[in-house]
mmCIF file of C-alpha atoms in Angstrom:
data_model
loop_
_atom_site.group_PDB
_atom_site.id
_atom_site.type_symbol
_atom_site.label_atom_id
_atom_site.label_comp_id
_atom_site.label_asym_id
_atom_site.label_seq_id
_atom_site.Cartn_x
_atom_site.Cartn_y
_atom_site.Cartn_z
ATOM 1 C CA UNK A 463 8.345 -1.818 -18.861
ATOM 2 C CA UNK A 464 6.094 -4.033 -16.653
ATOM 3 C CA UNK A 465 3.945 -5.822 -19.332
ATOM 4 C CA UNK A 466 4.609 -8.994 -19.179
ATOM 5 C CA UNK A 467 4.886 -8.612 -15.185
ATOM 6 C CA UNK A 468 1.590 -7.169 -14.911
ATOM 7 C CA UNK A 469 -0.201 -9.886 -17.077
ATOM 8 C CA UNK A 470 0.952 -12.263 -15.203
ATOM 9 C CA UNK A 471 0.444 -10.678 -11.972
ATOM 10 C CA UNK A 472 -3.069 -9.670 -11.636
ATOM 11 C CA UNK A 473 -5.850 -11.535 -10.102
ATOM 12 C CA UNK A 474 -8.193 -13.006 -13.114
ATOM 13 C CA UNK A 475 -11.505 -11.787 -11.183
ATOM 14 C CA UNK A 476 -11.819 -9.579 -8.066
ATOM 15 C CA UNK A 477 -15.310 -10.764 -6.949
ATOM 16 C CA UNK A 478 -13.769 -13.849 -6.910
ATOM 17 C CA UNK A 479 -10.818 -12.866 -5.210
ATOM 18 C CA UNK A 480 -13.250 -10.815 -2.360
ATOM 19 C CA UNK A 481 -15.709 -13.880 -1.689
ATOM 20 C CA UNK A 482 -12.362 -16.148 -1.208
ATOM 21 C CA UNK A 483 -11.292 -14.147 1.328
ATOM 22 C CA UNK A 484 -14.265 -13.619 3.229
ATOM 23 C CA UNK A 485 -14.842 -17.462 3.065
ATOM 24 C CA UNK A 486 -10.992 -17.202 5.003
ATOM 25 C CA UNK A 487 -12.137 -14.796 7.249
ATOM 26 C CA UNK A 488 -15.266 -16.652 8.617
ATOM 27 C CA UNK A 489 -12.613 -19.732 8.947
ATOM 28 C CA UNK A 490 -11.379 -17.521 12.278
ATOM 29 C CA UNK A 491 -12.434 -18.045 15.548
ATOM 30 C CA UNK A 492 -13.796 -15.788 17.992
ATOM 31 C CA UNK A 493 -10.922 -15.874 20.237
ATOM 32 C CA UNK A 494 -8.430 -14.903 17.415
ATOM 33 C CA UNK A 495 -10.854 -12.170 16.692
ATOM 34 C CA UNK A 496 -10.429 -10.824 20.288
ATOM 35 C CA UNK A 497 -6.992 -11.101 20.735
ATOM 36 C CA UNK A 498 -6.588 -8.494 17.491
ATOM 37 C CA UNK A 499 -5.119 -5.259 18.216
ATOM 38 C CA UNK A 500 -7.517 -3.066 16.002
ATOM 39 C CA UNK A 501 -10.776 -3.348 14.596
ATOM 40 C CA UNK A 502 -10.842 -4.428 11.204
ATOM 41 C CA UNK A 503 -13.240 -3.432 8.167
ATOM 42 C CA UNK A 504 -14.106 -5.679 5.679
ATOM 43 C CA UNK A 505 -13.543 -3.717 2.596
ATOM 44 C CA UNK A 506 -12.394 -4.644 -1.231
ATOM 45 C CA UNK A 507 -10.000 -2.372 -2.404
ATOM 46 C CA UNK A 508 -7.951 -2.659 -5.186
ATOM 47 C CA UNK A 509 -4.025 -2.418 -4.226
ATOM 48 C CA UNK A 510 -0.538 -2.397 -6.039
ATOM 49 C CA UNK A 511 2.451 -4.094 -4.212
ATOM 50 C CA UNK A 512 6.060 -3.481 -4.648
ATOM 51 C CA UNK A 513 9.014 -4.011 -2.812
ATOM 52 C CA UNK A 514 9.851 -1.559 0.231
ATOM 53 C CA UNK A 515 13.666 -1.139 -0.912
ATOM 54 C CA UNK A 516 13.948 2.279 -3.262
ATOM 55 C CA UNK A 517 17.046 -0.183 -5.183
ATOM 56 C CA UNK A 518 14.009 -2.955 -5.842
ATOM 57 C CA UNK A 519 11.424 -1.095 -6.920
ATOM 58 C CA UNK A 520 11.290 -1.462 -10.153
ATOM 59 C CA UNK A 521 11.377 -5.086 -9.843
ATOM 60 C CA UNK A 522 8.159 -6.252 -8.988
ATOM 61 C CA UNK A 523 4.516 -5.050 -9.470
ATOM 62 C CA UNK A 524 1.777 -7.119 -8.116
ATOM 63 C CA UNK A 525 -1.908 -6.030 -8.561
ATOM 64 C CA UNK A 526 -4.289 -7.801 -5.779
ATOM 65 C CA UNK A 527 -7.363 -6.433 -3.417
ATOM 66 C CA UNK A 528 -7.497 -5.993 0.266
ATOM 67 C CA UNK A 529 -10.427 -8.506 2.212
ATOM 68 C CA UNK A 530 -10.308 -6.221 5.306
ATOM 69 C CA UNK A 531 -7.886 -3.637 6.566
ATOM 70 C CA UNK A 532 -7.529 -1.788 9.792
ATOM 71 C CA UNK A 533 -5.435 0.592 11.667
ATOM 72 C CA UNK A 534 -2.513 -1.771 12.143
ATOM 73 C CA UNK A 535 -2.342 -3.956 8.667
ATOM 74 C CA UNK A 536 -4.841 -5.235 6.233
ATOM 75 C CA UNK A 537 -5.075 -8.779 4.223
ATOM 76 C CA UNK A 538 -5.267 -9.155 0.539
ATOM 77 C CA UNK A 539 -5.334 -11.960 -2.126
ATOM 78 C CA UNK A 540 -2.564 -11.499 -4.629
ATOM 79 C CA UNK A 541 -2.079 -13.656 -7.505
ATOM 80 C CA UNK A 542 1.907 -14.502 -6.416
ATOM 81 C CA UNK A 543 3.274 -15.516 -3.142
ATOM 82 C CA UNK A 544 5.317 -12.868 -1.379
ATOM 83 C CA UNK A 545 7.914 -13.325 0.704
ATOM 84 C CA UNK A 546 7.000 -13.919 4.668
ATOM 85 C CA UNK A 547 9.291 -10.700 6.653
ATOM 86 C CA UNK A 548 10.237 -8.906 3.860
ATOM 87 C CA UNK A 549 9.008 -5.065 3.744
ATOM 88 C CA UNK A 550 6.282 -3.394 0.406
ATOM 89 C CA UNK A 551 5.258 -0.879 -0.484
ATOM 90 C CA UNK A 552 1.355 -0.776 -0.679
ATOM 91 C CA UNK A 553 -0.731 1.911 -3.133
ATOM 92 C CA UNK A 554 -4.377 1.714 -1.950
ATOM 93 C CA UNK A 555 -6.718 2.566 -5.511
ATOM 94 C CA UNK A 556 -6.719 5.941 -5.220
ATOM 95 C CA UNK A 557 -10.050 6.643 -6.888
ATOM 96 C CA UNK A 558 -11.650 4.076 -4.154
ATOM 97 C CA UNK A 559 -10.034 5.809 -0.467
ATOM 98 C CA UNK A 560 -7.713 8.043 0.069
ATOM 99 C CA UNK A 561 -4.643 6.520 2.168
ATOM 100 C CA UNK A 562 -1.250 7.036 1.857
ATOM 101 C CA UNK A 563 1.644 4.713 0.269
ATOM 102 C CA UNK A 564 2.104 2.871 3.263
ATOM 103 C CA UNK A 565 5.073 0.499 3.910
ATOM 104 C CA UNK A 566 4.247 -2.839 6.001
ATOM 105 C CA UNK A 567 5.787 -5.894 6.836
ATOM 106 C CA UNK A 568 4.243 -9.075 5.022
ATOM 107 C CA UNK A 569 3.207 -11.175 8.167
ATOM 108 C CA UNK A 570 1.844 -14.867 6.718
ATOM 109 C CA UNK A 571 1.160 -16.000 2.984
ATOM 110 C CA UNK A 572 -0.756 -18.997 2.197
ATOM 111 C CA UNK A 573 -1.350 -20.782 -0.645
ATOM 112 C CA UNK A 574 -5.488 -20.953 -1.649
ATOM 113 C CA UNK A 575 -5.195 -22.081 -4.515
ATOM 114 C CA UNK A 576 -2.690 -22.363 -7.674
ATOM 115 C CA UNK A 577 -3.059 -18.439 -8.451
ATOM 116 C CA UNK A 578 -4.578 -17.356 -5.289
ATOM 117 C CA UNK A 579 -2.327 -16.558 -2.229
ATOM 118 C CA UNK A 580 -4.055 -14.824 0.964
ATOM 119 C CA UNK A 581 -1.190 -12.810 2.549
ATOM 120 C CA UNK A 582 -1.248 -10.425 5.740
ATOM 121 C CA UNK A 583 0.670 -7.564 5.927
ATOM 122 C CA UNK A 584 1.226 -5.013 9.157
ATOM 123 C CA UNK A 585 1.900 -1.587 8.589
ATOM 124 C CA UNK A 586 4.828 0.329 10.040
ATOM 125 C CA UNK A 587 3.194 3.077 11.181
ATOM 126 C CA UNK A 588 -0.941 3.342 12.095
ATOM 127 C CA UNK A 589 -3.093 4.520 9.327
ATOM 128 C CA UNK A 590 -5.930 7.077 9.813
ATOM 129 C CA UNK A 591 -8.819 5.420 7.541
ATOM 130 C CA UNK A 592 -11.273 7.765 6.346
ATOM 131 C CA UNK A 593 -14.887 7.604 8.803
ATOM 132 C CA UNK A 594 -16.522 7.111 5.321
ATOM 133 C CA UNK A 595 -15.050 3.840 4.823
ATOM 134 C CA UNK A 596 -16.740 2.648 8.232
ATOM 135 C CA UNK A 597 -20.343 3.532 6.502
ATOM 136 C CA UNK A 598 -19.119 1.399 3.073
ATOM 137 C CA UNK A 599 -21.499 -1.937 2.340
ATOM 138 C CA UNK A 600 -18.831 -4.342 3.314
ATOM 139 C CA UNK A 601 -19.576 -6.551 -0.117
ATOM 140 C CA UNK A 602 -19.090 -3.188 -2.245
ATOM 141 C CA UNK A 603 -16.151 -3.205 -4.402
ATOM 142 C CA UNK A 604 -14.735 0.385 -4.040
ATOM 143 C CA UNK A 605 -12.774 1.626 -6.978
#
């Protein structure tokens, strides 16, 4: 059912995708930094996005990976731009750490480049990550 959706909705390379973000990321200032509610870890993690709605669900399935995530929300580079206040559903790569479906709450997506969109989402309710994740190489792709 989601063929022709899925080709045209996954990043082309997620090393790529990774390094893009982190170049983002070292973009931010100290100060913003600070000001963040929870501590982020830089981790690449292959995700699946879909709409929060149970009536929309079958609608849209984007593929992307996460450049850092914390407690409170992560960000990610997906190949599409989603929509700025609307509510997914994201499914962290099982195989790679072991979180819940969590809904969020997509917060800011910019354009990087024609198929490259770095979007922020913040999660509805806190996530417990795993103290293994903490240990992780930050540049290891896990999954």
């Amino acid at each position: 059912m989601f063929d022709d959706t899925e080709r045209s909705s996954q990043l082309p390379n997620d090393d790529e995708a990774f390094d893009l973000l982190q170049d983002l990321s070292s973009n931010t200032t100290e100060d913003i930094r600070r000001q963040r509610a929870h501590f982020r870890l830089t981790v690449k993690v292959a995700i699946t996005l879909r709409p929060g709605n149970a009536s929309e669900v079958l609608s849209m399935k984007v593929k992307g990976v996460t450049g850092d995530i914390s407690q409170g929300g992560c960000s990610a580079l997906l190949p599409i731009p989603v929509t700025v206040g609307d509510i997914y559903r994201i499914d962290f790569d099982k195989k790679a750490i072991d979180l819940p479906m969590t809904f969020s709450r997509c917060v800011r997506c910019r354009l990087i480049r024609e198929d490259a969109f770095e979007v922020g989402f913040s999660f509805f309710k806190p996530l417990c990550l795993p103290e293994t994740l903490a240990q992780q190489p930050s540049s290891t792709l896990l999954g």
